Structure formats: structure tokens, C-alpha cells
Short mmCIF file of C-alpha atoms and ligand atoms in Angstrom, two decimals:
data_model
loop_
_atom_site.label_atom_id
_atom_site.label_comp_id
_atom_site.label_asym_id
_atom_site.label_seq_id
_atom_site.Cartn_x
_atom_site.Cartn_y
_atom_site.Cartn_z
CA MET B 1 102.28 -25.65 116.22
CA SER B 2 105.11 -28.20 115.99
CA VAL B 3 108.19 -26.89 114.20
CA ILE B 4 110.26 -30.05 114.68
CA GLU B 5 108.65 -33.50 114.44
CA VAL B 6 110.63 -36.70 114.85
CA LYS B 7 108.95 -40.10 114.39
CA ASN B 8 110.54 -43.50 114.96
CA LEU B 9 114.03 -42.16 114.30
CA THR B 10 116.74 -44.81 114.20
CA VAL B 11 120.34 -44.07 113.22
CA LYS B 12 123.04 -46.68 112.72
CA TYR B 13 126.72 -46.13 112.06
CA GLU B 14 128.30 -49.25 110.63
CA ASN B 15 128.01 -51.54 113.66
CA THR B 16 126.64 -49.09 116.25
CA VAL B 17 123.03 -48.09 116.88
CA ALA B 18 123.31 -44.40 117.80
CA LEU B 19 119.57 -43.76 118.12
CA TYR B 20 116.72 -46.21 118.41
CA ASP B 21 113.05 -45.50 117.70
CA VAL B 22 113.05 -41.90 118.96
CA SER B 23 109.82 -39.89 118.61
CA PHE B 24 108.93 -36.42 119.87
CA SER B 25 107.82 -33.02 118.66
CA ILE B 26 108.89 -29.49 119.60
CA GLU B 27 106.42 -26.64 119.60
CA LYS B 28 107.24 -23.20 118.20
CA GLY B 29 109.04 -20.96 120.70
CA THR B 30 110.20 -23.79 122.98
CA LEU B 31 113.62 -23.92 124.62
CA ALA B 32 114.35 -27.65 124.56
CA ILE B 33 117.46 -29.06 126.22
CA VAL B 34 118.77 -32.52 125.32
CA ILE B 35 120.68 -34.32 128.07
CA GLY B 36 122.30 -37.75 128.25
CA PRO B 37 125.63 -39.49 128.83
CA ASN B 38 128.50 -39.52 126.37
CA GLY B 39 127.70 -41.58 123.32
CA ALA B 40 123.92 -41.31 123.97
CA GLY B 41 123.23 -40.03 120.45
CA LYS B 42 122.75 -36.32 121.28
CA SER B 43 124.92 -35.02 118.42
CA THR B 44 123.42 -37.63 116.12
CA LEU B 45 119.95 -36.32 116.94
CA ILE B 46 120.93 -32.77 115.93
CA LYS B 47 122.63 -34.08 112.78
CA SER B 48 119.54 -36.12 111.86
CA ILE B 49 117.30 -33.06 112.19
CA LEU B 50 119.68 -31.21 109.87
CA ASN B 51 119.77 -34.17 107.47
CA LEU B 52 123.53 -34.55 107.92
CA VAL B 53 123.41 -38.31 108.59
CA PRO B 54 121.35 -41.09 106.96
CA PHE B 55 118.48 -42.25 109.17
CA GLU B 56 115.38 -44.43 109.30
CA GLY B 57 112.07 -42.90 110.35
CA GLU B 58 110.70 -39.44 109.76
CA VAL B 59 112.04 -35.99 110.58
CA LYS B 60 110.10 -32.87 109.67
CA ILE B 61 110.93 -29.20 110.11
CA PHE B 62 108.19 -26.63 109.52
CA GLY B 63 106.01 -29.63 108.59
CA LYS B 64 108.31 -30.85 105.78
CA PRO B 65 111.25 -33.22 105.35
CA PHE B 66 114.54 -31.27 105.29
CA SER B 67 115.09 -32.11 101.60
CA LYS B 68 111.81 -30.38 100.69
CA LEU B 69 112.62 -27.08 102.43
CA SER B 70 113.07 -23.99 100.26
CA LYS B 71 116.22 -21.83 100.33
CA GLU B 72 114.35 -19.28 102.44
CA GLU B 73 113.27 -21.98 104.90
CA HIS B 74 116.86 -23.24 105.16
CA LEU B 75 117.88 -19.75 106.26
CA LYS B 76 115.32 -19.94 109.05
CA ILE B 77 117.32 -22.76 110.64
CA GLY B 78 120.42 -21.72 112.56
CA TYR B 79 123.06 -24.24 113.60
CA VAL B 80 125.76 -23.72 116.20
CA PRO B 81 128.15 -26.65 115.84
CA GLN B 82 130.09 -28.22 118.67
CA LYS B 83 133.37 -27.41 117.04
CA PHE B 84 134.31 -24.37 115.06
CA ASN B 85 135.53 -25.20 111.55
CA PHE B 86 138.01 -22.34 111.23
CA PRO B 87 141.48 -23.18 112.58
CA LYS B 88 142.16 -20.95 115.59
CA SER B 89 145.46 -19.86 114.09
CA LEU B 90 143.70 -18.34 111.06
CA PRO B 91 144.45 -14.59 111.07
CA ILE B 92 140.81 -13.58 110.90
CA THR B 93 138.87 -11.20 113.14
CA VAL B 94 135.41 -11.48 114.65
CA ASP B 95 134.22 -8.73 112.29
CA GLU B 96 135.60 -10.55 109.25
CA ILE B 97 133.89 -13.81 110.22
CA MET B 98 130.56 -12.03 110.50
CA HIS B 99 131.00 -10.44 107.07
CA LEU B 100 132.17 -13.68 105.45
CA SER B 101 129.16 -15.56 106.79
CA PHE B 102 126.86 -12.99 105.25
CA ALA B 103 128.61 -13.06 101.86
CA LYS B 104 126.00 -15.02 99.90
CA ILE B 105 122.89 -13.83 101.68
CA PRO B 106 120.56 -11.66 99.58
CA VAL B 107 120.39 -8.71 101.97
CA SER B 108 121.54 -5.12 101.28
CA LYS B 109 124.97 -4.00 102.49
CA LEU B 110 123.39 -1.51 104.88
CA GLU B 111 121.10 -4.16 106.37
CA LYS B 112 124.07 -6.53 106.81
CA GLU B 113 126.03 -3.84 108.67
CA LYS B 114 123.04 -3.10 110.88
CA ARG B 115 122.49 -6.74 111.76
CA ILE B 116 126.19 -7.43 112.43
CA GLU B 117 126.32 -4.47 114.77
CA LYS B 118 123.09 -5.42 116.51
CA PHE B 119 123.97 -9.05 117.17
CA LEU B 120 127.58 -8.39 118.17
CA LYS B 121 126.22 -5.91 120.67
CA MET B 122 123.61 -8.33 121.94
CA ALA B 123 126.28 -11.00 122.46
CA HIS B 124 128.45 -8.42 124.28
CA LEU B 125 131.08 -8.71 121.59
CA GLU B 126 131.26 -5.16 120.33
CA LYS B 127 134.58 -4.54 122.06
CA LEU B 128 136.01 -7.74 120.59
CA ARG B 129 135.04 -6.92 117.03
CA ASN B 130 138.62 -6.52 115.83
CA TYR B 131 140.06 -9.37 117.89
CA LYS B 132 141.56 -12.35 116.11
CA ILE B 133 139.49 -15.48 116.77
CA GLY B 134 142.56 -17.24 118.16
CA ASP B 135 142.64 -14.70 121.00
CA LEU B 136 139.06 -15.40 122.16
CA SER B 137 138.10 -17.59 125.12
CA GLY B 138 135.83 -20.61 124.61
CA GLY B 139 132.83 -18.65 125.87
CA GLN B 140 133.54 -15.64 123.66
CA MET B 141 133.93 -17.92 120.64
CA GLN B 142 130.59 -19.57 121.39
CA ARG B 143 128.96 -16.15 121.55
CA VAL B 144 130.46 -15.32 118.12
CA LEU B 145 128.95 -18.52 116.71
CA ILE B 146 125.57 -17.73 118.22
CA ALA B 147 125.65 -14.09 117.03
CA ARG B 148 126.55 -15.41 113.58
CA ALA B 149 123.58 -17.80 113.62
CA LEU B 150 121.22 -15.06 114.89
CA MET B 151 122.18 -12.61 112.13
CA PHE B 152 120.08 -14.59 109.67
CA LEU B 153 117.03 -14.10 111.90
CA PRO B 154 116.35 -17.83 112.24
CA GLU B 155 113.13 -19.29 113.62
CA ILE B 156 114.94 -22.36 114.95
CA ILE B 157 118.44 -22.64 116.39
CA LEU B 158 120.06 -26.02 117.00
CA MET B 159 123.12 -25.99 119.25
CA ASP B 160 125.34 -28.98 119.71
CA GLU B 161 126.99 -28.96 123.14
CA PRO B 162 127.65 -25.20 123.06
CA LEU B 163 129.09 -25.29 126.56
CA ALA B 164 132.04 -27.50 125.70
CA GLY B 165 135.17 -25.51 126.54
CA ILE B 166 133.35 -22.97 128.74
CA ASP B 167 134.10 -22.70 132.46
CA VAL B 168 131.40 -22.72 135.15
CA ALA B 169 131.18 -18.90 135.40
CA GLY B 170 130.89 -18.76 131.61
CA GLU B 171 128.05 -21.32 131.67
CA LYS B 172 125.83 -19.07 133.75
CA THR B 173 126.46 -16.10 131.44
CA PHE B 174 125.81 -18.36 128.47
CA TYR B 175 122.44 -19.59 129.77
CA GLU B 176 121.41 -16.05 130.63
CA PHE B 177 122.28 -15.00 127.07
CA ILE B 178 120.32 -17.92 125.58
CA ASP B 179 117.40 -17.18 127.85
CA SER B 180 117.39 -13.52 126.80
CA ILE B 181 117.39 -14.29 123.04
CA HIS B 182 114.73 -16.92 123.61
CA GLN B 183 112.50 -14.46 125.48
CA ARG B 184 113.19 -11.56 123.11
CA PHE B 185 112.76 -13.27 119.75
CA GLY B 186 110.59 -16.28 120.66
CA ILE B 187 113.01 -18.48 118.72
CA THR B 188 112.67 -22.25 119.03
CA ILE B 189 115.94 -23.43 120.55
CA MET B 190 117.18 -26.99 120.78
CA LEU B 191 120.36 -27.25 122.77
CA VAL B 192 122.50 -30.24 123.69
CA SER B 193 124.03 -30.03 127.13
CA HIS B 194 126.31 -32.27 129.14
CA ASP B 195 125.38 -30.25 132.21
CA VAL B 196 122.07 -31.01 133.91
CA THR B 197 122.19 -28.36 136.63
CA SER B 198 120.97 -25.41 134.54
CA VAL B 199 118.34 -27.43 132.70
CA ASP B 200 115.80 -27.12 135.49
CA LYS B 201 116.03 -23.32 135.46
CA TYR B 202 116.04 -22.59 131.74
CA ALA B 203 114.42 -25.44 129.77
CA ASP B 204 110.75 -25.51 128.79
CA ILE B 205 111.20 -29.10 127.67
CA VAL B 206 113.85 -31.67 128.53
CA LEU B 207 114.71 -34.61 126.30
CA CYS B 208 116.66 -37.33 128.09
CA LEU B 209 118.46 -39.45 125.57
CA ASN B 210 120.30 -42.70 125.87
CA LYS B 211 119.94 -44.19 122.41
CA ARG B 212 116.22 -44.23 123.17
CA LEU B 213 114.22 -41.29 124.44
CA VAL B 214 114.25 -42.08 128.15
CA CYS B 215 112.11 -39.11 129.17
CA TYR B 216 110.49 -36.07 127.60
CA GLY B 217 108.54 -33.26 129.19
CA ASN B 218 108.86 -30.20 131.37
CA PRO B 219 111.76 -30.22 133.86
CA SER B 220 109.64 -30.54 137.00
CA GLU B 221 108.00 -33.69 135.63
CA VAL B 222 110.97 -35.46 134.09
CA LEU B 223 113.98 -34.58 136.23
CA THR B 224 113.31 -37.36 138.72
CA GLU B 225 115.68 -39.77 140.42
CA THR B 226 114.20 -42.70 138.48
CA ASN B 227 114.84 -40.98 135.17
CA PHE B 228 118.39 -40.01 136.16
CA HIS B 229 119.02 -43.62 137.06
CA LYS B 230 117.64 -44.75 133.71
CA LEU B 231 119.75 -42.15 131.96
CA TYR B 232 123.07 -42.39 133.72
CA GLY B 233 122.72 -45.50 135.89
CA GLN B 234 123.68 -49.13 135.43
CA ASP B 235 120.43 -50.07 133.70
CA MET B 236 121.40 -48.38 130.49
CA GLY B 237 125.11 -48.98 130.81
CA ALA B 238 124.86 -52.48 129.41
CA PHE B 239 123.18 -51.15 126.31
CA ARG B 240 125.59 -48.37 125.58
CA HIS B 241 128.28 -48.96 123.00
CA ARG B 242 127.24 -52.57 122.42
CA PRO B 243 127.96 -53.32 118.75
CA CYS B 244 125.45 -55.14 116.54
CA PRO B 245 126.31 -58.75 115.75
CA LYS B 246 128.23 -59.10 112.48
CA ASP B 247 125.96 -61.85 111.20
CA GLY B 248 122.57 -60.83 112.61
CA PRO B 249 119.98 -58.10 112.27
CA CYS B 250 120.89 -55.11 114.38
CA GLU B 251 117.38 -54.11 115.37
CA LEU B 252 116.34 -57.44 116.90
CA TYR B 253 119.57 -57.73 118.80
CA LYS B 254 119.14 -54.22 120.20
CA GLU B 255 115.47 -54.71 121.08
CA GLN B 256 116.38 -57.56 123.35
CA GLU B 257 119.09 -55.49 124.96
CA VAL B 258 117.07 -52.34 125.66
CA LYS B 259 115.40 -52.27 129.06
P1 ADP H 301 126.74 -37.93 122.06
O1 ADP H 301 126.62 -36.66 121.28
O2 ADP H 301 125.57 -38.17 122.95
O3 ADP H 301 128.04 -38.06 122.81
P2 ADP H 301 127.00 -39.17 119.45
O4 ADP H 301 125.74 -38.87 118.71
O5 ADP H 301 128.20 -38.35 119.13
O6 ADP H 301 126.70 -39.17 121.02
O7 ADP H 301 127.39 -40.71 119.21
C1 ADP H 301 126.48 -41.78 119.44
C2 ADP H 301 127.18 -43.09 119.13
O8 ADP H 301 127.47 -43.16 117.75
C3 ADP H 301 128.52 -43.26 119.85
O9 ADP H 301 128.66 -44.63 120.19
C4 ADP H 301 129.54 -42.84 118.82
O10 ADP H 301 130.76 -43.49 119.02
C5 ADP H 301 128.86 -43.32 117.53
N1 ADP H 301 129.22 -42.46 116.38
C6 ADP H 301 129.02 -41.15 116.26
N2 ADP H 301 129.41 -40.69 115.05
C7 ADP H 301 129.90 -41.78 114.39
C8 ADP H 301 130.45 -41.98 113.09
N3 ADP H 301 130.57 -40.98 112.22
N4 ADP H 301 130.82 -43.24 112.74
C9 ADP H 301 130.67 -44.28 113.61
N5 ADP H 301 130.14 -44.16 114.84
C10 ADP H 301 129.76 -42.93 115.24
#
């Protein structure tokens, strides 16, 4: 069963085409990793799925457009943003963030406590519970964000470049953590990554994005030299960051440019 369906998705920002005619679907329980160069539209894809940017085409979650989802269905979608909204200097602890996030959720106090404890433990954060967020490393902060998203028992988690700010040793731990929650809960995970080395090991599905969907499938099929060249090589370079003409239709201009 497809839990995310994207059909002919095109996103334009003023004079830039961020995504062009992207179509794919993600089956329940899949760990999908989105790769592509800077400016390829990876964040825009996550934002389109969450209905955070205007788009053309069709995006469905659980078989419905985002705007038609119920409150309960919204809670089944977890989002781990690229950047944390709280200023690091805010005198707030890990424990307080977890409680604040739960504030408006209709779950008993006891259940909240249980879940906070469980997910902090799972993210190996129990010893950091009373730490101020400003004292955490990038990797620890990412684990807080993921534990926070998991507390609501989501069926889908979307993560935008969660490895930004994490060192190489932290990346391995991070992927192992993601892999363990994926295996344990069967959650559908869509994760944007700038790093292609771990994709082969952990992804069920890889989406290679460079404005268009350059490749899509399981890692052994799609992680080929030809696809890497299409994704990061000169072929696509000419297309990237080219603005639309001021006086002409964007789509036609772009169609001629895309190889
Ligand atoms: P990625 O996540 O792959 O680096 P993004 O989705 O952030 O790519 O951006 C895709 C393109 O859209 C880039 O050219 C970027 O400069 C542009 N872009 C992103 N957000 C905005 C915005 N809010 N306004 C204008 N252009 C934007």
C-alpha cells in the first residue's frame, strides 16, 4: 500500500523551478533516502509533501491530499526539520522540550511520561535529560528531534537533511539508530541526505533528485555510475539554478533545458 503518492509535482519559487514533473510513490514501511546536489529540490520535496509550499501536481498521504487529513492523521506524520527552531541559547532542557511538545496532545499525563522516558531511552538520551539544549552536540540534538517526533507514534517520518552538523562517527550512529527504529516500528521513513555512502547499506528505495527525478528504485539498481553522472555531473549542471525568462513561460523554457 502506498502511503505517499506524488504525481507530476512541479514547484516554482518566483523565477526558479525547484522541482519539475516529479512522480513516485512510497510503500508503507519503506526507508526511502533522497539524494542530490545542493539546490536539487530535496527540501522542497519534503515541504511539498507537508503542504508547506504551493505546488502544481498531486501529493497524497494515506491516499488523501494533505488538506483533507484529519487531526489524528496529521499526528501520524512526524517531521524532523533541517534546522531546530529554538534558539540554542534558550535556557531549556531536553526534558522540558519533550514535555512542551506534548502539551496539546490528548494523551494522559501518565502515558506522556511513559512515552518520553521510552523514546529518550531509545535515542540514548536518558543521561542528557536535564541538559540544556545549547550544551548538546549536533548529533545529540538530532536524536532529541527524532525522539520528539517518535513520541507521537507516527506512521511516517520525514527528515530533512538530519545529518547536517553531525561528524562522520556520528553519521554511522545516526544511521544505526534510524535503521533500528525502522526495523522495530515498521515506520515509513523518508530522509534527505547529502551523503551517498550510507545509502547503499540502509535504504530500501533511493530517490535521486536534480529538479527532476533522475532515478528511483532499490540501491543496487539505481546507484550506478551513469546515474551519478546524471545527478552530479556536467549534464545537469547547466540546468541547475537557471532562472526562468522574465517574459516567457517557465515550463517551456525549462523543458528545452532539461536533458
Ligand atoms: P536542496 O534541499 O536540494 O538543497 P532546495 O529545495 O532547498 O534544494 O532548493 C531548490 C531551489 O529552490 C534552489 O535553487 C533554491 O535556491 C530555491 N529555493 C528554495 N527555497 C526558496 C525560497 N523560499 N524562495 C526562492 N527560492 C527558493
